[in-house]
mmCIF file of C-alpha atoms and ligand atoms in Angstrom:
data_model
loop_
_atom_site.group_PDB
_atom_site.id
_atom_site.type_symbol
_atom_site.label_atom_id
_atom_site.label_comp_id
_atom_site.label_asym_id
_atom_site.label_seq_id
_atom_site.Cartn_x
_atom_site.Cartn_y
_atom_site.Cartn_z
ATOM 1 C CA MET B 3 104.449 66.758 120.137
ATOM 2 C CA ALA B 4 103.930 69.811 122.349
ATOM 3 C CA ASP B 5 100.729 69.969 124.319
ATOM 4 C CA VAL B 6 98.496 72.921 124.974
ATOM 5 C CA VAL B 7 98.651 75.534 127.735
ATOM 6 C CA ASP B 8 95.476 75.424 129.821
ATOM 7 C CA ILE B 9 96.070 78.467 132.041
ATOM 8 C CA ASP B 10 93.911 81.541 131.932
ATOM 9 C CA ARG B 11 93.940 83.036 128.459
ATOM 10 C CA MET B 12 94.376 86.669 129.430
ATOM 11 C CA GLY B 13 97.511 85.685 131.338
ATOM 12 C CA ILE B 14 98.948 84.139 128.168
ATOM 13 C CA TRP B 15 98.147 86.856 125.741
ATOM 14 C CA ASP B 16 98.786 89.855 127.937
ATOM 15 C CA LYS B 17 97.065 92.243 125.495
ATOM 16 C CA ARG B 18 95.238 95.552 125.928
ATOM 17 C CA ASP B 19 91.445 95.461 126.296
ATOM 18 C CA ASP B 20 90.895 97.321 123.076
ATOM 19 C CA MET B 21 92.626 94.774 120.808
ATOM 20 C CA LEU B 22 90.232 93.843 117.967
ATOM 21 C CA VAL B 23 89.884 90.121 118.705
ATOM 22 C CA HIS B 24 88.737 88.022 115.811
ATOM 23 C CA GLN B 25 89.139 84.606 117.460
ATOM 24 C CA GLU B 26 89.801 83.553 121.041
ATOM 25 C CA GLU B 27 91.186 80.097 120.179
ATOM 26 C CA PRO B 28 93.419 80.135 118.344
ATOM 27 C CA TYR B 29 93.959 83.660 119.450
ATOM 28 C CA ASN B 30 93.787 86.151 116.506
ATOM 29 C CA ALA B 31 93.723 89.837 117.330
ATOM 30 C CA GLU B 32 94.658 93.040 115.555
ATOM 31 C CA THR B 33 96.311 96.160 116.837
ATOM 32 C CA PRO B 34 93.854 98.972 117.666
ATOM 33 C CA PRO B 35 94.094 101.916 115.177
ATOM 34 C CA GLY B 36 95.487 104.377 117.832
ATOM 35 C CA ALA B 37 98.446 102.099 118.513
ATOM 36 C CA LEU B 38 99.440 102.013 114.840
ATOM 37 C CA ALA B 39 100.579 105.673 115.041
ATOM 38 C CA ALA B 40 103.563 104.822 117.236
ATOM 39 C CA PRO B 41 106.865 104.000 115.442
ATOM 40 C CA ILE B 42 107.361 100.954 117.677
ATOM 41 C CA THR B 43 104.324 99.011 118.788
ATOM 42 C CA SER B 44 104.101 98.177 122.470
ATOM 43 C CA LEU B 45 104.030 94.482 123.304
ATOM 44 C CA ASP B 46 100.498 94.652 124.681
ATOM 45 C CA ALA B 47 99.239 96.093 121.379
ATOM 46 C CA PHE B 48 101.285 94.071 118.843
ATOM 47 C CA TYR B 49 98.918 92.067 116.621
ATOM 48 C CA CYS B 50 98.815 88.294 117.137
ATOM 49 C CA ARG B 51 98.195 85.657 114.453
ATOM 50 C CA ASN B 52 97.974 81.953 115.325
ATOM 51 C CA HIS B 53 96.875 78.780 113.523
ATOM 52 C CA ALA B 54 96.868 76.546 116.649
ATOM 53 C CA PRO B 55 96.840 76.847 120.455
ATOM 54 C CA ILE B 56 100.043 78.174 121.962
ATOM 55 C CA PRO B 57 102.403 75.202 122.560
ATOM 56 C CA ARG B 58 103.800 74.525 126.012
ATOM 57 C CA ILE B 59 107.608 74.643 125.849
ATOM 58 C CA ASP B 60 110.056 74.179 128.624
ATOM 59 C CA SER B 61 112.899 76.471 127.545
ATOM 60 C CA ALA B 62 115.466 74.558 129.731
ATOM 61 C CA SER B 63 115.030 71.319 127.799
ATOM 62 C CA TRP B 64 114.111 73.032 124.524
ATOM 63 C CA ARG B 65 116.601 72.503 121.680
ATOM 64 C CA LEU B 66 116.883 74.000 118.172
ATOM 65 C CA ARG B 67 117.846 71.374 115.550
ATOM 66 C CA VAL B 68 119.694 72.572 112.449
ATOM 67 C CA GLU B 69 119.817 69.803 109.845
ATOM 68 C CA GLY B 70 119.352 68.758 106.215
ATOM 69 C CA LEU B 71 121.907 69.778 103.694
ATOM 70 C CA VAL B 72 124.582 70.819 106.240
ATOM 71 C CA ASP B 73 128.085 69.594 106.995
ATOM 72 C CA ARG B 74 127.563 69.748 110.799
ATOM 73 C CA PRO B 75 124.007 69.139 112.129
ATOM 74 C CA LEU B 76 123.446 71.172 115.308
ATOM 75 C CA GLU B 77 121.355 70.893 118.378
ATOM 76 C CA LEU B 78 121.406 74.146 120.198
ATOM 77 C CA SER B 79 120.109 75.160 123.621
ATOM 78 C CA MET B 80 119.285 78.795 124.489
ATOM 79 C CA ASP B 81 122.633 79.039 126.182
ATOM 80 C CA ASP B 82 124.357 77.792 123.049
ATOM 81 C CA LEU B 83 122.512 80.423 120.970
ATOM 82 C CA ARG B 84 123.530 83.208 123.326
ATOM 83 C CA ARG B 85 127.176 82.517 122.493
ATOM 84 C CA PHE B 86 126.615 83.908 118.980
ATOM 85 C CA THR B 87 126.942 87.663 118.468
ATOM 86 C CA GLU B 88 123.682 89.322 119.578
ATOM 87 C CA ARG B 89 121.998 91.447 116.954
ATOM 88 C CA THR B 90 119.029 93.810 116.996
ATOM 89 C CA VAL B 91 116.813 94.724 114.047
ATOM 90 C CA VAL B 92 113.787 96.991 114.116
ATOM 91 C CA ALA B 93 111.309 95.440 111.702
ATOM 92 C CA THR B 94 107.644 95.670 110.801
ATOM 93 C CA LEU B 95 105.731 92.426 110.650
ATOM 94 C CA GLN B 96 102.641 92.380 108.457
ATOM 95 C CA CYS B 97 100.232 89.466 107.961
ATOM 96 C CA ALA B 98 99.492 88.576 104.387
ATOM 97 C CA GLY B 99 95.807 88.602 105.363
ATOM 98 C CA ASN B 100 95.953 92.234 106.577
ATOM 99 C CA ARG B 101 92.863 94.138 105.135
ATOM 100 C CA ARG B 102 91.141 91.008 103.992
ATOM 101 C CA ALA B 103 87.870 92.592 105.247
ATOM 102 C CA ASP B 104 87.986 94.991 102.279
ATOM 103 C CA LEU B 105 88.381 92.057 99.875
ATOM 104 C CA MET B 106 85.403 90.360 101.462
ATOM 105 C CA GLU B 107 83.254 93.336 100.591
ATOM 106 C CA VAL B 108 84.070 92.686 96.940
ATOM 107 C CA ARG B 109 83.224 88.972 97.228
ATOM 108 C CA ASP B 110 82.907 86.665 100.209
ATOM 109 C CA ILE B 111 85.939 84.645 101.427
ATOM 110 C CA PRO B 112 84.522 81.884 103.624
ATOM 111 C CA GLY B 113 86.458 80.430 106.533
ATOM 112 C CA GLN B 114 89.129 83.165 106.770
ATOM 113 C CA VAL B 115 89.805 85.733 109.402
ATOM 114 C CA PRO B 116 88.258 89.169 108.421
ATOM 115 C CA TRP B 117 91.370 91.249 109.231
ATOM 116 C CA GLY B 118 91.006 94.999 109.097
ATOM 117 C CA PRO B 119 94.096 97.217 108.625
ATOM 118 C CA GLY B 120 95.666 96.342 112.023
ATOM 119 C CA ALA B 121 97.372 92.982 111.276
ATOM 120 C CA VAL B 122 100.659 94.871 111.202
ATOM 121 C CA SER B 123 103.043 96.088 113.962
ATOM 122 C CA THR B 124 106.629 97.001 114.528
ATOM 123 C CA ALA B 125 109.167 95.814 117.189
ATOM 124 C CA ARG B 126 112.833 95.927 118.090
ATOM 125 C CA TRP B 127 113.801 92.284 117.753
ATOM 126 C CA SER B 128 116.974 90.888 119.311
ATOM 127 C CA GLY B 129 118.690 87.517 118.974
ATOM 128 C CA VAL B 130 121.169 86.046 116.585
ATOM 129 C CA SER B 131 121.544 86.249 112.812
ATOM 130 C CA LEU B 132 120.195 83.144 111.073
ATOM 131 C CA ALA B 133 123.234 83.573 108.768
ATOM 132 C CA ASP B 134 125.632 83.072 111.727
ATOM 133 C CA VAL B 135 123.889 79.843 112.807
ATOM 134 C CA LEU B 136 123.840 78.537 109.254
ATOM 135 C CA ALA B 137 127.555 79.308 108.825
ATOM 136 C CA GLU B 138 128.226 77.229 112.032
ATOM 137 C CA ALA B 139 126.305 74.331 110.516
ATOM 138 C CA GLY B 140 128.086 74.658 107.106
ATOM 139 C CA VAL B 141 125.286 74.830 104.592
ATOM 140 C CA ARG B 142 126.064 72.813 101.470
ATOM 141 C CA PRO B 143 125.903 74.460 98.055
ATOM 142 C CA GLN B 144 122.833 72.391 96.999
ATOM 143 C CA ALA B 145 120.714 74.007 99.729
ATOM 144 C CA ALA B 146 118.646 76.612 97.966
ATOM 145 C CA HIS B 147 115.981 76.985 100.737
ATOM 146 C CA ILE B 148 115.888 77.206 104.515
ATOM 147 C CA ALA B 149 112.776 75.712 106.101
ATOM 148 C CA PHE B 150 111.436 76.527 109.600
ATOM 149 C CA THR B 151 109.203 74.334 111.733
ATOM 150 C CA GLY B 152 107.341 75.475 114.847
ATOM 151 C CA ALA B 153 106.144 73.441 117.827
ATOM 152 C CA ASP B 154 102.460 74.274 117.401
ATOM 153 C CA VAL B 155 100.374 71.625 115.598
ATOM 154 C CA SER B 156 97.566 73.090 113.510
ATOM 155 C CA GLN B 157 94.275 71.352 112.808
ATOM 156 C CA GLN B 158 93.922 73.636 109.813
ATOM 157 C CA ALA B 159 96.134 71.204 107.890
ATOM 158 C CA ASP B 160 94.803 67.738 106.997
ATOM 159 C CA PRO B 161 96.290 65.729 108.588
ATOM 160 C CA PRO B 162 97.274 68.244 111.334
ATOM 161 C CA GLN B 163 100.812 69.610 110.883
ATOM 162 C CA PRO B 164 103.151 71.903 112.817
ATOM 163 C CA PHE B 165 103.220 75.453 111.433
ATOM 164 C CA GLY B 166 106.151 75.945 109.038
ATOM 165 C CA GLY B 167 107.471 77.915 106.134
ATOM 166 C CA SER B 168 110.667 78.466 104.139
ATOM 167 C CA ILE B 169 112.652 81.278 102.542
ATOM 168 C CA PRO B 170 115.288 81.122 99.814
ATOM 169 C CA MET B 171 118.915 80.808 100.860
ATOM 170 C CA THR B 172 119.654 84.259 99.451
ATOM 171 C CA LYS B 173 117.309 85.841 101.987
ATOM 172 C CA ALA B 174 118.409 83.431 104.760
ATOM 173 C CA ALA B 175 122.013 84.375 104.301
ATOM 174 C CA SER B 176 121.322 88.139 104.565
ATOM 175 C CA GLY B 177 122.191 89.416 108.034
ATOM 176 C CA GLU B 178 118.788 90.876 108.785
ATOM 177 C CA VAL B 179 116.931 87.519 109.270
ATOM 178 C CA LEU B 180 116.974 86.916 113.024
ATOM 179 C CA LEU B 181 116.332 84.070 115.418
ATOM 180 C CA ALA B 182 114.894 86.323 118.077
ATOM 181 C CA TRP B 183 114.512 85.825 121.838
ATOM 182 C CA ALA B 184 113.612 89.416 122.670
ATOM 183 C CA MET B 185 111.045 91.925 121.563
ATOM 184 C CA ASN B 186 111.301 95.611 122.491
ATOM 185 C CA ASP B 187 114.185 94.680 124.876
ATOM 186 C CA GLN B 188 111.967 92.261 126.829
ATOM 187 C CA ALA B 189 111.935 88.463 126.823
ATOM 188 C CA LEU B 190 109.960 87.269 123.848
ATOM 189 C CA PRO B 191 106.345 86.703 125.095
ATOM 190 C CA ALA B 192 104.827 83.222 124.751
ATOM 191 C CA ALA B 193 102.213 84.601 122.414
ATOM 192 C CA HIS B 194 104.921 85.795 120.022
ATOM 193 C CA GLY B 195 106.888 82.565 119.933
ATOM 194 C CA ALA B 196 109.000 82.083 123.062
ATOM 195 C CA PRO B 197 111.616 80.906 123.570
ATOM 196 C CA LEU B 198 112.741 81.546 119.921
ATOM 197 C CA ARG B 199 111.150 82.721 116.712
ATOM 198 C CA VAL B 200 112.239 83.674 113.226
ATOM 199 C CA VAL B 201 111.956 87.259 112.110
ATOM 200 C CA VAL B 202 112.113 87.697 108.325
ATOM 201 C CA PRO B 203 112.184 91.499 107.777
ATOM 202 C CA GLY B 204 110.270 92.689 104.724
ATOM 203 C CA TRP B 205 108.510 89.367 104.155
ATOM 204 C CA ILE B 206 104.928 88.374 105.024
ATOM 205 C CA GLY B 207 104.477 87.498 108.701
ATOM 206 C CA ALA B 208 103.804 83.791 107.914
ATOM 207 C CA ARG B 209 107.530 83.176 107.216
ATOM 208 C CA SER B 210 108.518 84.443 110.661
ATOM 209 C CA VAL B 211 107.846 81.110 112.325
ATOM 210 C CA LYS B 212 107.160 81.209 116.078
ATOM 211 C CA TRP B 213 108.088 78.556 118.734
ATOM 212 C CA LEU B 214 110.911 77.517 116.355
ATOM 213 C CA GLU B 215 112.178 73.889 116.795
ATOM 214 C CA ARG B 216 113.809 73.038 113.520
ATOM 215 C CA ILE B 217 115.753 74.624 110.699
ATOM 216 C CA GLY B 218 116.218 72.565 107.574
ATOM 217 C CA ALA B 219 118.525 73.268 104.670
ATOM 218 C CA GLN B 220 117.051 71.826 101.548
ATOM 219 C CA ALA B 221 117.028 71.973 97.713
ATOM 220 C CA GLU B 222 113.292 72.885 97.426
ATOM 221 C CA PRO B 223 110.867 75.112 99.299
ATOM 222 C CA THR B 224 109.217 73.339 102.245
ATOM 223 C CA GLY B 225 106.199 71.140 101.533
ATOM 224 C CA ASN B 226 104.571 72.412 104.803
ATOM 225 C CA HIS B 227 100.880 73.107 104.373
ATOM 226 C CA PHE B 228 101.286 76.777 105.376
ATOM 227 C CA GLN B 229 103.970 77.502 102.755
ATOM 228 C CA THR B 230 101.497 77.084 99.895
ATOM 229 C CA GLU B 231 98.461 78.127 101.886
ATOM 230 C CA TYR B 232 99.992 81.648 101.896
ATOM 231 C CA SER B 233 99.716 82.115 98.111
ATOM 232 C CA VAL B 234 97.632 84.177 95.797
ATOM 233 C CA LEU B 235 95.394 82.086 93.509
ATOM 234 C CA PRO B 236 93.690 83.326 90.367
ATOM 235 C CA PRO B 237 90.168 84.621 91.104
ATOM 236 C CA GLU B 238 88.435 81.695 89.387
ATOM 237 C CA ALA B 239 90.366 79.018 91.346
ATOM 238 C CA ASP B 240 88.668 76.828 93.909
ATOM 239 C CA PRO B 241 90.973 76.957 96.922
ATOM 240 C CA GLU B 242 89.889 73.418 97.939
ATOM 241 C CA ALA B 243 90.939 71.971 94.627
ATOM 242 C CA VAL B 244 94.352 73.447 93.847
ATOM 243 C CA GLY B 245 97.786 71.915 93.765
ATOM 244 C CA PRO B 246 100.876 73.358 95.477
ATOM 245 C CA GLY B 247 102.183 75.083 92.349
ATOM 246 C CA ASP B 248 98.957 76.787 91.311
ATOM 247 C CA GLY B 249 99.393 80.011 93.191
ATOM 248 C CA ILE B 250 101.875 82.778 93.592
ATOM 249 C CA THR B 251 103.685 81.857 96.787
ATOM 250 C CA LEU B 252 104.019 84.979 98.891
ATOM 251 C CA GLY B 253 107.301 86.311 100.190
ATOM 252 C CA PRO B 254 108.199 90.021 100.100
ATOM 253 C CA VAL B 255 105.471 92.366 101.191
ATOM 254 C CA ALA B 256 104.024 94.637 98.393
ATOM 255 C CA ILE B 257 103.908 98.417 98.851
ATOM 256 C CA HIS B 258 101.022 99.365 101.114
ATOM 257 C CA CYS B 259 99.682 102.247 103.148
ATOM 258 C CA ALA B 260 96.974 103.087 105.715
ATOM 259 C CA ILE B 261 95.166 106.346 106.691
ATOM 260 C CA LEU B 262 95.132 106.553 110.531
ATOM 261 C CA ARG B 263 93.729 110.080 111.111
ATOM 262 C CA PRO B 264 91.117 111.226 110.662
ATOM 263 C CA GLY B 265 89.411 107.882 111.297
ATOM 264 C CA GLY B 266 86.107 107.026 109.627
ATOM 265 C CA ASN B 267 84.059 107.813 112.705
ATOM 266 C CA GLU B 268 85.955 110.888 113.767
ATOM 267 C CA ARG B 269 84.089 114.220 113.968
ATOM 268 C CA VAL B 270 86.117 116.744 111.894
ATOM 269 C CA ALA B 271 85.426 120.334 111.012
ATOM 270 C CA ALA B 272 85.745 121.384 107.351
ATOM 271 C CA GLY B 273 88.851 123.347 106.485
ATOM 272 C CA PRO B 274 92.587 122.581 106.751
ATOM 273 C CA THR B 275 92.979 119.275 108.476
ATOM 274 C CA GLU B 276 95.982 117.056 109.219
ATOM 275 C CA VAL B 277 95.722 113.650 107.527
ATOM 276 C CA SER B 278 98.259 111.013 108.661
ATOM 277 C CA GLY B 279 99.045 107.346 108.350
ATOM 278 C CA PHE B 280 101.891 104.994 107.517
ATOM 279 C CA ALA B 281 103.305 103.263 104.487
ATOM 280 C CA PHE B 282 105.332 100.053 104.264
ATOM 281 C CA ALA B 283 107.498 98.706 101.462
ATOM 282 C CA GLY B 284 108.714 95.132 101.789
ATOM 283 C CA GLU B 285 112.040 93.422 101.194
ATOM 284 C CA ASN B 286 114.805 95.845 100.053
ATOM 285 C CA ARG B 287 112.358 98.434 98.718
ATOM 286 C CA THR B 288 111.679 101.795 100.362
ATOM 287 C CA VAL B 289 108.634 104.068 100.435
ATOM 288 C CA ALA B 290 109.313 106.606 97.697
ATOM 289 C CA ARG B 291 106.133 108.811 97.890
ATOM 290 C CA VAL B 292 102.661 108.865 99.456
ATOM 291 C CA ASP B 293 99.914 110.718 97.554
ATOM 292 C CA VAL B 294 96.767 111.810 99.369
ATOM 293 C CA SER B 295 93.532 113.103 97.747
ATOM 294 C CA ALA B 296 90.204 114.461 99.098
ATOM 295 C CA ASP B 297 88.633 114.912 95.680
ATOM 296 C CA HIS B 298 88.489 111.393 94.265
ATOM 297 C CA GLY B 299 91.909 111.665 92.703
ATOM 298 C CA SER B 300 91.462 114.889 90.740
ATOM 299 C CA THR B 301 94.309 116.402 92.725
ATOM 300 C CA TRP B 302 96.940 114.708 94.919
ATOM 301 C CA THR B 303 99.121 116.113 97.688
ATOM 302 C CA HIS B 304 102.497 114.549 98.456
ATOM 303 C CA ALA B 305 102.637 113.732 102.142
ATOM 304 C CA ASP B 306 105.726 114.404 104.326
ATOM 305 C CA LEU B 307 107.413 111.114 105.295
ATOM 306 C CA ASP B 308 108.999 110.543 108.690
ATOM 307 C CA PRO B 309 112.467 108.858 108.470
ATOM 308 C CA PRO B 310 112.065 105.108 109.077
ATOM 309 C CA GLU B 311 113.467 103.522 112.271
ATOM 310 C CA SER B 312 115.370 101.045 110.073
ATOM 311 C CA PRO B 313 115.360 99.961 106.449
ATOM 312 C CA TRP B 314 112.826 97.289 107.565
ATOM 313 C CA THR B 315 110.084 99.395 109.018
ATOM 314 C CA TRP B 316 106.957 101.279 108.093
ATOM 315 C CA GLN B 317 107.229 105.076 107.672
ATOM 316 C CA HIS B 318 104.600 107.379 109.109
ATOM 317 C CA TRP B 319 103.443 110.283 106.960
ATOM 318 C CA ARG B 320 101.335 113.400 107.353
ATOM 319 C CA THR B 321 99.978 116.276 105.319
ATOM 320 C CA VAL B 322 97.304 118.944 105.577
ATOM 321 C CA LEU B 323 94.341 118.820 103.227
ATOM 322 C CA THR B 324 91.455 121.299 103.036
ATOM 323 C CA LEU B 325 88.358 119.259 103.599
ATOM 324 C CA PRO B 326 84.957 120.465 102.251
ATOM 325 C CA PRO B 327 81.845 120.407 104.463
ATOM 326 C CA GLY B 328 79.675 117.357 104.031
ATOM 327 C CA GLU B 329 80.695 113.859 102.850
ATOM 328 C CA THR B 330 84.277 113.407 101.732
ATOM 329 C CA GLU B 331 86.454 110.419 100.869
ATOM 330 C CA LEU B 332 90.151 110.479 101.601
ATOM 331 C CA VAL B 333 92.331 108.329 99.389
ATOM 332 C CA ALA B 334 96.039 107.510 99.998
ATOM 333 C CA ARG B 335 98.359 105.566 97.718
ATOM 334 C CA ALA B 336 102.063 104.805 98.230
ATOM 335 C CA TRP B 337 104.768 104.263 95.660
ATOM 336 C CA ASP B 338 107.948 102.227 96.302
ATOM 337 C CA SER B 339 111.458 102.693 95.084
ATOM 338 C CA THR B 340 110.811 100.520 92.043
ATOM 339 C CA ALA B 341 107.908 102.859 91.138
ATOM 340 C CA ALA B 342 105.385 100.121 91.973
ATOM 341 C CA VAL B 343 102.158 101.809 93.200
ATOM 342 C CA GLN B 344 99.116 100.425 95.037
ATOM 343 C CA ALA B 345 96.129 99.132 93.040
ATOM 344 C CA GLU B 346 93.274 101.649 92.894
ATOM 345 C CA SER B 347 90.677 99.251 94.182
ATOM 346 C CA PRO B 348 90.435 95.840 96.002
ATOM 347 C CA VAL B 349 88.473 94.589 92.959
ATOM 348 C CA THR B 350 91.781 94.374 91.086
ATOM 349 C CA VAL B 351 93.594 92.292 93.769
ATOM 350 C CA TRP B 352 90.742 90.044 94.992
ATOM 351 C CA ASN B 353 91.891 86.447 95.335
ATOM 352 C CA PRO B 354 90.161 83.291 96.773
ATOM 353 C CA ARG B 355 92.095 83.173 100.082
ATOM 354 C CA GLY B 356 92.188 86.936 100.510
ATOM 355 C CA TYR B 357 95.894 87.657 100.770
ATOM 356 C CA ALA B 358 98.073 90.604 99.903
ATOM 357 C CA ASN B 359 95.392 93.271 99.680
ATOM 358 C CA ASN B 360 97.543 96.295 98.978
ATOM 359 C CA ALA B 361 94.814 98.447 97.316
ATOM 360 C CA ALA B 362 94.872 102.203 98.042
ATOM 361 C CA ALA B 363 93.585 103.277 101.477
ATOM 362 C CA HIS B 364 90.097 104.895 101.661
ATOM 363 C CA VAL B 365 88.360 106.689 104.497
ATOM 364 C CA ARG B 366 84.873 108.183 104.255
ATOM 365 C CA LEU B 367 83.940 110.955 106.610
ATOM 366 C CA THR B 368 81.431 113.756 107.075
ATOM 367 C CA CYS B 369 82.812 117.197 107.958
ATOM 368 C CA ARG B 370 80.965 119.830 109.979
ATOM 369 C CA PRO B 371 80.657 123.138 108.108
HETATM 370 N N1 MTE V 30 104.595 78.565 114.765
HETATM 371 C C1 MTE V 30 103.826 79.495 114.207
HETATM 372 N N2 MTE V 30 104.436 80.567 113.678
HETATM 373 C C2 MTE V 30 103.729 81.548 113.094
HETATM 374 C C3 MTE V 30 102.317 81.502 113.046
HETATM 375 C C4 MTE V 30 101.667 80.347 113.610
HETATM 376 O O1 MTE V 30 100.462 80.189 113.644
HETATM 377 N N3 MTE V 30 102.495 79.443 114.233
HETATM 378 N N4 MTE V 30 101.593 82.473 112.351
HETATM 379 C C5 MTE V 30 102.361 83.251 111.342
HETATM 380 C C6 MTE V 30 101.647 84.370 110.795
HETATM 381 S S1 MTE V 30 100.555 84.062 109.541
HETATM 382 C C7 MTE V 30 102.015 85.657 111.127
HETATM 383 S S2 MTE V 30 101.293 86.979 110.393
HETATM 384 C C8 MTE V 30 102.923 85.916 112.208
HETATM 385 C C9 MTE V 30 102.358 86.722 113.316
HETATM 386 O O2 MTE V 30 103.255 86.998 114.372
HETATM 387 P P1 MTE V 30 102.746 87.530 115.740
HETATM 388 O O3 MTE V 30 101.616 86.639 116.228
HETATM 389 O O4 MTE V 30 103.917 87.593 116.573
HETATM 390 O O5 MTE V 30 102.226 88.973 115.484
HETATM 391 O O6 MTE V 30 103.437 84.734 112.801
HETATM 392 C C10 MTE V 30 103.715 83.692 111.933
HETATM 393 N N5 MTE V 30 104.383 82.623 112.577
HETATM 394 MO MO1 MO V 31 99.946 85.985 108.618
#
């Protein structure tokens, strides 16, 4: 079992002073709103989500085990991994708990991190394709799921368990899922899973397991605590008294958007004003349209979308709306390429653990005449 780093925290996390820190230990911090406007998030502003202290790993003696339903079990060092073809994917990572704070206003969600809209960031990830490593191991046809296990042991499971998750073989075999050792062309920081992490583009952040130690090919999804923890339960369910199959296990990210400017506290003059933000469609969906309204949805303006950095990233958008003097509410809603649209209100999507809040974005502001 890996033990815990006891050096100065700031040195480990290496984050900007204006990160919105929800917890120091385990460290949970969201990206400040200003940093969400950049297509690629700088390492010192990338959100960080942990369920346990950072594990101490000696990358020289570290090995990745690939086992289960495979013809050739593997034990790979970092040098072994670097012999596979290096690949780079620009991908947005979004926590399933992003915007839980808005759900908590509908009804309390005890014991969970009150994330605002900044549990999302985008990086250039480099490493090897999971598919290439699985091909080397020779995955047997009975393997329908690929399970990942990290080195960090979380007390949030009873008994404590390493953090883990799984994805179906169909996703695992697609070239975009990476075992990444670099982020924005720099060595993967300890906070983000060094020496090696999974990056599952278009899926909730929880499946992108950090500090990866084991890959298992298996017939069923993993029984790891965090696989079923990240599920949407019906509103009336007691999260302490549910079985593994009672929820909707989360995978692909649902269409979502955020308004970045103007911010809620910004001083804005009435009249034509640029409104901007980003939208993100998970898995193989794309952002098809973003509608913005300043009159409670009587009229909608279609925002201009920036081209995405890759099929796996958010897309920033902007438009000009004429804002009236006095109090106004801006609303933005995104549609994806399957014509799925965001829920109008968090009331619709409230669930006991507070995941997958993709309700339309709202910003209240007062404009000077
Ligand atoms: N080993 C491990 N992997 C993990 C986690 C964790 O606590 N331990 N948190 C997951 C969750 S819930 C999210 S949203 C992402 C966050 O990745 P980041 O901290 O690099 O932003 O990592 C995922 N991978
Ligand atoms: Mo997450």
